[in-house]
mmCIF file of C-alpha atoms and ligand atoms in Angstrom:
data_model
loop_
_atom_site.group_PDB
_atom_site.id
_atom_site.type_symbol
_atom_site.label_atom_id
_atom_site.label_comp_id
_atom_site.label_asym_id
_atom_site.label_seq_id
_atom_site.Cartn_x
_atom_site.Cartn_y
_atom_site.Cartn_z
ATOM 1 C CA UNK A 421 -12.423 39.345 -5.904
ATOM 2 C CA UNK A 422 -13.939 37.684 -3.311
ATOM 3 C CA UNK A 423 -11.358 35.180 -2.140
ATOM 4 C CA UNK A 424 -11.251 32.597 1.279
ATOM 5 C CA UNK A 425 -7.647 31.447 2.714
ATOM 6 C CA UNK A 426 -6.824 29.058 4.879
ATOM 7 C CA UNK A 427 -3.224 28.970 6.677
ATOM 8 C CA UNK A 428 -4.022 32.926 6.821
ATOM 9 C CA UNK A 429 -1.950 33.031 9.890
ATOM 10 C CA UNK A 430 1.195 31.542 8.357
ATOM 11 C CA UNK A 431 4.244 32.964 6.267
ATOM 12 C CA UNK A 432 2.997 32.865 3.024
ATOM 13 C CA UNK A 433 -1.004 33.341 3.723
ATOM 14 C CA UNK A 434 -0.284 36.357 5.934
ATOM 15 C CA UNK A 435 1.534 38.269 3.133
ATOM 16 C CA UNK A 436 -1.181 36.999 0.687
ATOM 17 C CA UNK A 437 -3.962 38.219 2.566
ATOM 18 C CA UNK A 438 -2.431 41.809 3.382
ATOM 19 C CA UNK A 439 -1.550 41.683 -0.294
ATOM 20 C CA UNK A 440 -5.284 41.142 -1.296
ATOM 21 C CA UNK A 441 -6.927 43.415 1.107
ATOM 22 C CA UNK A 442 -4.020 46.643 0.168
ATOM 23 C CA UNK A 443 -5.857 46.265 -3.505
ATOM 24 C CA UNK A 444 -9.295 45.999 -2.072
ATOM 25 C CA UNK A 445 -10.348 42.182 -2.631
ATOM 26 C CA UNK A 446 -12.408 40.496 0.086
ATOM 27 C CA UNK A 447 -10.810 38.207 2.033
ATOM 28 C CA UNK A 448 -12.051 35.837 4.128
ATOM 29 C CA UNK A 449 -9.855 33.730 6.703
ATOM 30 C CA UNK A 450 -10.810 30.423 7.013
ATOM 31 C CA UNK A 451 -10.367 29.140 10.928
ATOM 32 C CA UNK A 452 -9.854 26.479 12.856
ATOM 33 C CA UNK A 453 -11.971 27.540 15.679
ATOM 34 C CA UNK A 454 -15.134 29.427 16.752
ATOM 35 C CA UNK A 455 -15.209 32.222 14.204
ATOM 36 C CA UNK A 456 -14.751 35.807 15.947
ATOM 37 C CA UNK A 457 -15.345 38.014 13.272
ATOM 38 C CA UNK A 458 -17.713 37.734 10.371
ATOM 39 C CA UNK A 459 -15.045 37.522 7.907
ATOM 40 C CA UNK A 460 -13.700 34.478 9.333
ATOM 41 C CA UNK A 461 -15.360 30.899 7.940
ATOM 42 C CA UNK A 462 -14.892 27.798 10.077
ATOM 43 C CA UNK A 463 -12.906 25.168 8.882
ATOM 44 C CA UNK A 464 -11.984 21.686 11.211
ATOM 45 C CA UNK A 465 -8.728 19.636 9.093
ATOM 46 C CA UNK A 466 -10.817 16.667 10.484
ATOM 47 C CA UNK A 467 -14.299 17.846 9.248
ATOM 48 C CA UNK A 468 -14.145 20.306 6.592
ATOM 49 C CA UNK A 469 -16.046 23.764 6.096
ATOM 50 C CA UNK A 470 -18.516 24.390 9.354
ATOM 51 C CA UNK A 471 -21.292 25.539 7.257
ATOM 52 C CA UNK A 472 -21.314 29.128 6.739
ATOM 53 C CA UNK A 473 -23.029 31.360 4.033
ATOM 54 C CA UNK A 474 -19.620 33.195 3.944
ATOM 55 C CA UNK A 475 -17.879 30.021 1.898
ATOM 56 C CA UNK A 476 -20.949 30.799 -0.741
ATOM 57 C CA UNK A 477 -20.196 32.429 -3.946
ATOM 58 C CA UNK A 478 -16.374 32.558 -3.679
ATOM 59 C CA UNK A 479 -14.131 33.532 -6.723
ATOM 60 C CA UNK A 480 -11.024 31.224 -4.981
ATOM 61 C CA UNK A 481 -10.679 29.645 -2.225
ATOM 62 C CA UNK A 482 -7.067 29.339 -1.307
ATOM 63 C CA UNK A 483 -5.722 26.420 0.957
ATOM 64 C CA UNK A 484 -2.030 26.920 1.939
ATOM 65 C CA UNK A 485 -2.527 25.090 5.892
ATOM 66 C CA UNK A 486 -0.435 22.463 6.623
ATOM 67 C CA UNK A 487 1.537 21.527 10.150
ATOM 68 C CA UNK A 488 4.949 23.005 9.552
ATOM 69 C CA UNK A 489 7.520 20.113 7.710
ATOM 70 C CA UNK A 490 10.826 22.112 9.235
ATOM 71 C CA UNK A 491 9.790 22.919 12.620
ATOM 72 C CA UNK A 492 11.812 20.254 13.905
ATOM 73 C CA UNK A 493 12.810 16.476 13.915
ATOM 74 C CA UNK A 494 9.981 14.301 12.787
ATOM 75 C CA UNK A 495 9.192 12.279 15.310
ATOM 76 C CA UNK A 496 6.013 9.309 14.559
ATOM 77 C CA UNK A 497 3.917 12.482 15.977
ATOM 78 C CA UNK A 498 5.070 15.291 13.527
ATOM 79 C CA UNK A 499 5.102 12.692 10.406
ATOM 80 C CA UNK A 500 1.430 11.901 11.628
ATOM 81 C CA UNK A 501 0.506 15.346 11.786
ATOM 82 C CA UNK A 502 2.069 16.586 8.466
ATOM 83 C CA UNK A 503 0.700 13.892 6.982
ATOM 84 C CA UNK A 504 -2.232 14.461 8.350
ATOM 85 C CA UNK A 505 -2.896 18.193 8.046
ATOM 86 C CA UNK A 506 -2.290 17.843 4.494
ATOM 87 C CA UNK A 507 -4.050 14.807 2.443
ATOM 88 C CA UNK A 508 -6.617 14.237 4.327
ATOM 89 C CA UNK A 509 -7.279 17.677 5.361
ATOM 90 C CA UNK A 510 -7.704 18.527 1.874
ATOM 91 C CA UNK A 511 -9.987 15.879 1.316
ATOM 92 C CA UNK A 512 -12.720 16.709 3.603
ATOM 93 C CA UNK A 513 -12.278 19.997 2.919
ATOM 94 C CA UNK A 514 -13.242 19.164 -1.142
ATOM 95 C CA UNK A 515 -15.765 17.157 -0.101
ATOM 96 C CA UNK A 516 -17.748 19.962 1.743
ATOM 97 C CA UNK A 517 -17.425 22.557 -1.425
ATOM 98 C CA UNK A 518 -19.523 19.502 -2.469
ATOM 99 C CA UNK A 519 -22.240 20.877 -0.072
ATOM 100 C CA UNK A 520 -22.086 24.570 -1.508
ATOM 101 C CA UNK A 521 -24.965 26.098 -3.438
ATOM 102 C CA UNK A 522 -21.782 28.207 -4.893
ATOM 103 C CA UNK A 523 -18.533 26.521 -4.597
ATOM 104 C CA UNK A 524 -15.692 28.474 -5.136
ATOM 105 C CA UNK A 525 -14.565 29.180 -9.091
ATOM 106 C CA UNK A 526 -10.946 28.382 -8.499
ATOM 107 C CA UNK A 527 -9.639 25.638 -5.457
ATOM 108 C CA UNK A 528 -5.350 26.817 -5.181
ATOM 109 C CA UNK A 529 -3.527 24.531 -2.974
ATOM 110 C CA UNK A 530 -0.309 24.239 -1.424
ATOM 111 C CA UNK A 531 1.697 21.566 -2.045
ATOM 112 C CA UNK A 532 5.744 21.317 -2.506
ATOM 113 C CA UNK A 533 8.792 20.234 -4.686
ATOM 114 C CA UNK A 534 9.094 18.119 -2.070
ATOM 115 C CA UNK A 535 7.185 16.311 -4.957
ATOM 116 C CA UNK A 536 9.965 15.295 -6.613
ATOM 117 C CA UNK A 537 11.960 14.020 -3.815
ATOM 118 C CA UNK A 538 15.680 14.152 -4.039
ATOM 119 C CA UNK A 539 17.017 14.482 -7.511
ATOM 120 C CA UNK A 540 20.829 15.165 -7.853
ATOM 121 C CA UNK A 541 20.806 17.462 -11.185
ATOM 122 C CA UNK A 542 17.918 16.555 -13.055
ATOM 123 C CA UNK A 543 16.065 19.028 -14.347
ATOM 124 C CA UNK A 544 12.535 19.063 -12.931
ATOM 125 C CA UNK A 545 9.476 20.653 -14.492
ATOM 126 C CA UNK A 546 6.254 19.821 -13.555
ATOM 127 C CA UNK A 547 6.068 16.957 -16.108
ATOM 128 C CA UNK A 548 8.359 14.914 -13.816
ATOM 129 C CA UNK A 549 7.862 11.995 -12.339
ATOM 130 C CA UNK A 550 7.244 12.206 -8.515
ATOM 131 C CA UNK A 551 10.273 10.969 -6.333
ATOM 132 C CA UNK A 552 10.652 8.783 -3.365
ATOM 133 C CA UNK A 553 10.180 9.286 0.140
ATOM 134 C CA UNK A 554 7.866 11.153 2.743
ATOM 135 C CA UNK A 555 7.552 14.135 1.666
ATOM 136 C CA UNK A 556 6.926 13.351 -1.527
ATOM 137 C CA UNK A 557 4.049 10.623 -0.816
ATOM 138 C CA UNK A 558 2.373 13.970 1.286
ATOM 139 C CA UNK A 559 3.031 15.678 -1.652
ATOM 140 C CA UNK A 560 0.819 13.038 -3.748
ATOM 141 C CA UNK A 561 -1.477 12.111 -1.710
ATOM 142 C CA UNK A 562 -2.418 16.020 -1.093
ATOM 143 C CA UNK A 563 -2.182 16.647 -5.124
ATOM 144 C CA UNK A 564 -4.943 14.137 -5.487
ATOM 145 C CA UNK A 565 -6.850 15.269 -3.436
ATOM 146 C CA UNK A 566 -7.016 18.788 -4.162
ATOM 147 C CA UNK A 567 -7.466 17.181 -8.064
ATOM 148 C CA UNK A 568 -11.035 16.364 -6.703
ATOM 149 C CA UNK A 569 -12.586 19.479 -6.483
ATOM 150 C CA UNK A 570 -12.301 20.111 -10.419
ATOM 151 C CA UNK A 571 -15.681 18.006 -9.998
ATOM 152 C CA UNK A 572 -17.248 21.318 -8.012
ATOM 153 C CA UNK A 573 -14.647 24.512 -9.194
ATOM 154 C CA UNK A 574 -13.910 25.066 -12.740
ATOM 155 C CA UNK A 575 -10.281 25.054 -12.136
ATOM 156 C CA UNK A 576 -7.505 23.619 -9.493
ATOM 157 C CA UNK A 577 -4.001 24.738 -9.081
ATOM 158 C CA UNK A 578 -1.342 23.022 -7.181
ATOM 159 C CA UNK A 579 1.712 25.494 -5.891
ATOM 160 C CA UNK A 580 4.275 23.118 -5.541
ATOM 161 C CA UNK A 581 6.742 25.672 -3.234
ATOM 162 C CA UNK A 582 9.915 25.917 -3.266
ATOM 163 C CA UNK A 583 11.619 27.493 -0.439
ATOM 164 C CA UNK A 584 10.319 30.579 0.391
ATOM 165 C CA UNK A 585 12.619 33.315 1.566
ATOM 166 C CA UNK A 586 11.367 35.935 3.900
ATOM 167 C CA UNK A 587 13.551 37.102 6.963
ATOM 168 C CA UNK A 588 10.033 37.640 9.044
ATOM 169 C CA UNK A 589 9.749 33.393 8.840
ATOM 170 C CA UNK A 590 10.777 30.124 7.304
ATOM 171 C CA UNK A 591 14.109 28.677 6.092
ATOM 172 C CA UNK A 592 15.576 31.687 5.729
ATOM 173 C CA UNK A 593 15.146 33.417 8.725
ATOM 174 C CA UNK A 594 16.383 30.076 10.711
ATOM 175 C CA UNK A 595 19.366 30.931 8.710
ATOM 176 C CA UNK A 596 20.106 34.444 9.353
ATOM 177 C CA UNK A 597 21.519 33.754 13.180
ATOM 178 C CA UNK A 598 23.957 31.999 12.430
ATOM 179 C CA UNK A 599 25.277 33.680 9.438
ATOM 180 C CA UNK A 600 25.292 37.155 11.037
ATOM 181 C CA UNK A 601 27.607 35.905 13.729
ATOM 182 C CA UNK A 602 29.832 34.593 10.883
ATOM 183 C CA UNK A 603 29.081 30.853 11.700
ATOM 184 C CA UNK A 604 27.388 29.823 8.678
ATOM 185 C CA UNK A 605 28.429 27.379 6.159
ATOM 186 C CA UNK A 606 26.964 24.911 3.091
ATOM 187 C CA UNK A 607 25.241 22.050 4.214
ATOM 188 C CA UNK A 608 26.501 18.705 3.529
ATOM 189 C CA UNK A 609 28.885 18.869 0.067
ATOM 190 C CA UNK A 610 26.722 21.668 -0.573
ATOM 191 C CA UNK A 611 26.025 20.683 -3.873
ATOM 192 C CA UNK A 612 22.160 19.991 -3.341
ATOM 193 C CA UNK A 613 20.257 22.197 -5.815
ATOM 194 C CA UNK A 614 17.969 24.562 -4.014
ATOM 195 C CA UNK A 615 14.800 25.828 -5.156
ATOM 196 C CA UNK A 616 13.554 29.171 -3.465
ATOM 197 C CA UNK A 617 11.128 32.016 -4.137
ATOM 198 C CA UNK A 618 11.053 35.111 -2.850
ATOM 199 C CA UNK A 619 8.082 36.250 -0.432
ATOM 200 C CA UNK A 620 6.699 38.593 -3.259
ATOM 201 C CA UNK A 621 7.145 36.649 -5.802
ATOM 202 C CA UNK A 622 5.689 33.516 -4.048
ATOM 203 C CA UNK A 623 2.861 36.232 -2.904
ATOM 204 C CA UNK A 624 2.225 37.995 -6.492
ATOM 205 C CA UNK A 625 2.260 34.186 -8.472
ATOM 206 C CA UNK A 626 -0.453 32.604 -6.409
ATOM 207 C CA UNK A 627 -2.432 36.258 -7.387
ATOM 208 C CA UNK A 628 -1.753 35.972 -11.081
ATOM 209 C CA UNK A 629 -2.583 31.870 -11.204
ATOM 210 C CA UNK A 630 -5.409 32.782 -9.359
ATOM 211 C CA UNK A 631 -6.791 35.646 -12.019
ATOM 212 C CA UNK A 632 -5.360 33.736 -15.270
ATOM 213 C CA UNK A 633 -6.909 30.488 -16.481
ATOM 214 C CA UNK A 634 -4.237 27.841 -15.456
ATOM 215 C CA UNK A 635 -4.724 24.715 -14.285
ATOM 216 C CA UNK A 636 -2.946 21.516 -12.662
ATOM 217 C CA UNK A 637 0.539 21.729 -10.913
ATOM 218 C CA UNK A 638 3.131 24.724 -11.094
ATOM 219 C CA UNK A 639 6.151 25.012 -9.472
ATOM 220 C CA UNK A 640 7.027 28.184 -7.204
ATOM 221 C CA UNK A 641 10.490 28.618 -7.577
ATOM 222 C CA UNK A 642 12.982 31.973 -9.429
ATOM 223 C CA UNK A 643 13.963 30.569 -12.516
ATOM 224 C CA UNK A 644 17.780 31.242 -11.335
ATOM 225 C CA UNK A 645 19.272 27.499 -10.361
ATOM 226 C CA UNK A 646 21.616 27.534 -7.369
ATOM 227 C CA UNK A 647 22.888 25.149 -5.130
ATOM 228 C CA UNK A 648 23.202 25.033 -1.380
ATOM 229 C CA UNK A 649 26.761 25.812 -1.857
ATOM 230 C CA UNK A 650 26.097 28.939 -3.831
ATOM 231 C CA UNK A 651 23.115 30.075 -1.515
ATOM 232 C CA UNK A 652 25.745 30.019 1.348
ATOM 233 C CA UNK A 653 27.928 32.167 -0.474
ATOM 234 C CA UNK A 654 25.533 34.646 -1.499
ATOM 235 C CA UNK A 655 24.002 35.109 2.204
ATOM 236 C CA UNK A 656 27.396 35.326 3.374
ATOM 237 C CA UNK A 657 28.319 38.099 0.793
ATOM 238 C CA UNK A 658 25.107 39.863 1.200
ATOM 239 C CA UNK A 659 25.676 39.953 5.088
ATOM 240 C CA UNK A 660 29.162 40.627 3.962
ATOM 241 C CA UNK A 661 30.563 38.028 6.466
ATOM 242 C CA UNK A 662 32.585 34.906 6.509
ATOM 243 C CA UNK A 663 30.717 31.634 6.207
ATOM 244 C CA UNK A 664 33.617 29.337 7.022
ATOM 245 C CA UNK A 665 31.781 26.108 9.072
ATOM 246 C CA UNK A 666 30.698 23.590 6.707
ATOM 247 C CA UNK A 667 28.203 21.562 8.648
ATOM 248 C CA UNK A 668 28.806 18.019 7.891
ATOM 249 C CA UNK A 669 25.934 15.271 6.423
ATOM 250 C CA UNK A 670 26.586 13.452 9.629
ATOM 251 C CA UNK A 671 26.114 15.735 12.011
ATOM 252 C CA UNK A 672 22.758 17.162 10.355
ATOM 253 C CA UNK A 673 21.683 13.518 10.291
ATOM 254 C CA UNK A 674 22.052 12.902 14.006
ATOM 255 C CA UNK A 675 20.537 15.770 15.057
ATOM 256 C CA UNK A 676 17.647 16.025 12.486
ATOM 257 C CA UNK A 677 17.032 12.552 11.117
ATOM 258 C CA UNK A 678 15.164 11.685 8.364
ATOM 259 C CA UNK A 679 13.965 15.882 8.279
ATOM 260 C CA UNK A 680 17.802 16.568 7.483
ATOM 261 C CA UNK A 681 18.009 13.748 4.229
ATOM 262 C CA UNK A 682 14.595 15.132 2.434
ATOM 263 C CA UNK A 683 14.862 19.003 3.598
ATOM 264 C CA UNK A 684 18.347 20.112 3.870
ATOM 265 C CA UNK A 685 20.090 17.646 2.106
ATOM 266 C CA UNK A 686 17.713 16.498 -0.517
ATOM 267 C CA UNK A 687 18.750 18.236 -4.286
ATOM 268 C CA UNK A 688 15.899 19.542 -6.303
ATOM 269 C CA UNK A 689 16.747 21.395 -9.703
ATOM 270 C CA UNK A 690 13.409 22.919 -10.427
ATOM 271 C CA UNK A 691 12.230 24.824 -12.952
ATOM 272 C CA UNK A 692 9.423 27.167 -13.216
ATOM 273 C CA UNK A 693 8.086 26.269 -16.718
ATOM 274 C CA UNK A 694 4.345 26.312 -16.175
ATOM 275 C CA UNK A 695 4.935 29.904 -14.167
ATOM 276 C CA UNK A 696 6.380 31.678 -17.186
ATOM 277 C CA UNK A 697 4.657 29.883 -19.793
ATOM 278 C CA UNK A 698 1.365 31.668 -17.705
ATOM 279 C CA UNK A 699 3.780 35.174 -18.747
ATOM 280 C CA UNK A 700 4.639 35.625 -14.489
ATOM 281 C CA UNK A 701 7.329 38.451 -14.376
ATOM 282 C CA UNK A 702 9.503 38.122 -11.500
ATOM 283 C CA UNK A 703 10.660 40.683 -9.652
ATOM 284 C CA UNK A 704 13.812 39.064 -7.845
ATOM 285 C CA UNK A 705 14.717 36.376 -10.585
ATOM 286 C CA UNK A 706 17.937 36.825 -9.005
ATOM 287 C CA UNK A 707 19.095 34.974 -5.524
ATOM 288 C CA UNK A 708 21.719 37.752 -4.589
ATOM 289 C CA UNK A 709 18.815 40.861 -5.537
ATOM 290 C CA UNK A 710 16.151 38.809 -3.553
ATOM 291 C CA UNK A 711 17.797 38.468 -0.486
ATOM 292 C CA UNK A 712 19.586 41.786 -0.298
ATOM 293 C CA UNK A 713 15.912 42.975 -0.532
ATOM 294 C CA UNK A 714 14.970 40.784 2.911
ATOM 295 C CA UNK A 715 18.045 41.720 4.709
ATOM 296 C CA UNK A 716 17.948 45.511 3.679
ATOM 297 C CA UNK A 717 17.131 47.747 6.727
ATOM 298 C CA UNK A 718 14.396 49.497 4.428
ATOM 299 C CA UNK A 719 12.611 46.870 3.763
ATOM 300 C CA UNK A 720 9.176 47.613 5.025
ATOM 301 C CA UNK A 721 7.461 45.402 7.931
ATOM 302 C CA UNK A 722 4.847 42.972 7.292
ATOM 303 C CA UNK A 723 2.392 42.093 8.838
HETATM 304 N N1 NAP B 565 7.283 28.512 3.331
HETATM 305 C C1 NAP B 565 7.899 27.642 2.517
HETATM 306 O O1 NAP B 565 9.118 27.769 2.235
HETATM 307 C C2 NAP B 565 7.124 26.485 1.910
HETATM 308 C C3 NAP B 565 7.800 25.609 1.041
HETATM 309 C C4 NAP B 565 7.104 24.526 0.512
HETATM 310 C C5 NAP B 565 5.756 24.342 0.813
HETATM 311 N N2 NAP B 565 5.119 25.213 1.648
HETATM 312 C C6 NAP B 565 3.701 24.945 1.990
HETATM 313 O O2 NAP B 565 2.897 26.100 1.809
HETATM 314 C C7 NAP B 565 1.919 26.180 2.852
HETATM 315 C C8 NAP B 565 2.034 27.540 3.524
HETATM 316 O O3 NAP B 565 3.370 27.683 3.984
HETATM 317 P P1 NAP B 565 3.776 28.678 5.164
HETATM 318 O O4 NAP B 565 5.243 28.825 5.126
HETATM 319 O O5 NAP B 565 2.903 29.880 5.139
HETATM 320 O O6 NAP B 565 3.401 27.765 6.426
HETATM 321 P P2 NAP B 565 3.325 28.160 7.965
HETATM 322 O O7 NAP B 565 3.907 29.511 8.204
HETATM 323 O O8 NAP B 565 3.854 26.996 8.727
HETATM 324 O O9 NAP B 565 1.756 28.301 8.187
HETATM 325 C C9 NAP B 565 0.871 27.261 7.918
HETATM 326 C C10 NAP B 565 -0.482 27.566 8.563
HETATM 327 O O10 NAP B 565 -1.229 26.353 8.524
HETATM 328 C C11 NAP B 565 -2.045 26.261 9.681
HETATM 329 N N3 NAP B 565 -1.687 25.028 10.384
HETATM 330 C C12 NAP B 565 -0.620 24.780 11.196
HETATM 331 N N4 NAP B 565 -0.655 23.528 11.668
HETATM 332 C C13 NAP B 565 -1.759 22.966 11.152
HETATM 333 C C14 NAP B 565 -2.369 21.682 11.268
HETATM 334 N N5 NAP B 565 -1.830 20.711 12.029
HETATM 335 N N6 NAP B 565 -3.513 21.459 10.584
HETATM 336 C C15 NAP B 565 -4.081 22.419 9.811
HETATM 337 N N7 NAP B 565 -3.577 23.645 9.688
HETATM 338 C C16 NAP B 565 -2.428 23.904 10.332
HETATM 339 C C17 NAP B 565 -1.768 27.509 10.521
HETATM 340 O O11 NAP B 565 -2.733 28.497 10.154
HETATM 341 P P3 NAP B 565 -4.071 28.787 11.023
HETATM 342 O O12 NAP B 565 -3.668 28.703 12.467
HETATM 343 O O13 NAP B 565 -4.441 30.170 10.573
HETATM 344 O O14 NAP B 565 -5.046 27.740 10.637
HETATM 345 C C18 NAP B 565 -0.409 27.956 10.032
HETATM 346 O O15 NAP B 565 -0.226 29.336 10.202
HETATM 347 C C19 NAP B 565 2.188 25.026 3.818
HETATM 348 O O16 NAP B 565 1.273 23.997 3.580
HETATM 349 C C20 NAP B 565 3.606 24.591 3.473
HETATM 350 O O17 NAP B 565 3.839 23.210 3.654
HETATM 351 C C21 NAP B 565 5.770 26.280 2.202
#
């Protein structure tokens, strides 16, 4: 396949793209500056594809960049730069496959349960409702406008991520600290539902809804349910320590704001239905498997 990515420098595009090249696809980067390499394609979030007869003829173009939601409190900046980075981005970025002799057969784009905002125990599939809040008013406003390149590509897929565990990046390696120095402990009453995926899983899904003929939104989350309370438990057993500091709502609240009430304290019980109905076969359904896989010391390095 020849396939384009943009966020190729990230967590998840990083692992995608060695994942495509180690079975011989073509993958192009897309950039946000002066292409260095002709594999590379420019791309500006505020103007769209730099015209380039390497975006021509693409089987999928894949668009996972966004300005990180969890790199810190979300000051009027951040929220202005998330929000930013991802809607709008997206929509310029449609509107130039618009300008393609050969737009790309397939448009994939990131997007997150953050959808569905903060839940409590209701069972989320991707028929539900959106929720409330920031995130999930990104999460909408970068849905729709991925939605309007099915006018150029034959198909569009929305990845609505849940967390992605990978100890090389993301929520889980902000964990691991922490919990290896036996300080962890749930989050708030810990009863939040927490979706995750593992790195290959989240890696190998976006590759089989790119190949299969799916369309519209599909959540990225290991059909195994647990909560923040049992995801503390299981790290702590897999790093076989204690996790015995409960960090209170409060607490998170002051020091991360809003970030803290629809990230770490926001409950999301989501369910993979579109994913399996597409026949995706996990290979860590399980929390405990997937992150004694992460943490074991044979786990290979990515890159
Ligand atoms: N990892 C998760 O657990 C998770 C969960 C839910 C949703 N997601 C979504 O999935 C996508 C990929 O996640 P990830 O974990 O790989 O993210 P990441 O590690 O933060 O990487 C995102 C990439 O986006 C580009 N980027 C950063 N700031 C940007 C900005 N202001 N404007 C445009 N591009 C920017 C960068 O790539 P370049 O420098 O190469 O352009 C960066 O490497 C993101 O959109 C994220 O919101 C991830």
């Amino acid at each position: 396949m020849n396939v384009a990515l943009s966020g190729a420098s990230g967590l998840i595009g990083g692992a995608l793209a060695s994942s495509l090249e180690a079975d011989g696809h073509r993958c192009r980067r897309l950039v946000r500056r002066t292409p260095s390499e002709p594999t590379e394609v420019e791309w500006r979030p505020e103007r769209g594809l730099v015209e380039s007869p390497a975006a021509e003829g693409l089987d999928a173009l894949i668009h996972l960049a966004g300005e990180n939601v969890a790199a810190g409190r979300w000051t009027a900046a951040r929220k202005r730069r998330i929000r930013a980075s991802r809607g709008p981005a997206t929509r310029r970025l449609v509107e130039s496959l618009a300008s393609l002799e050969r737009p790309p057969g397939v448009f994939v784009c990131a997007s997150a349960v953050g959808y569905y905002g903060d839940r409590g125990g209701e069972v989320l599939d991707e028929d539900s409702p959106p929720g409330e809040g920031f995130l999930a008013a990104v999460c909408r406003d970068w849905e729709a406008a991925a939605l309007r390149a099915s006018a150029v590509c034959e198909r569009v897929v929305m990845l609505r991520f849940g967390v992605v565990l990978s100890a090389r990046g993301g929520a889980l390696a902000r964990m691991l600290p922490p919990f290896r120095l036996g300080l962890g402990g749930r989050l708030g009453s810990g009863r939040q539902y927490f979706p995750w995926i593992h790195i290959d899983d989240a890696v190998a899904a976006i590759r089989h809804l790119t190949d299969r003929d799916v369309r519209g939104a599909v959540n990225l989350a290991a059909p195994e349910q647990v909560t923040n309370a049992g995801l503390t438990w299981s790290l702590a057993r897999t790093l076989r320590r204690r996790a015995p500091l409960p960090v209170p709502s409060l607490a998170l609240r002051a020091a991360f704001g809003e970030m803290a009430n629809e990230t770490l304290l926001a409950s999301a019980r989501v369910v993979p239905r579109a994913l399996q109905e597409a026949g995706f076969e996990y290979r860590f359904p399980k929390l405990e498997a997937a992150l004694a896989r992460e943490l074991s010391p044979d786990t290979p390095a990515r890159t």
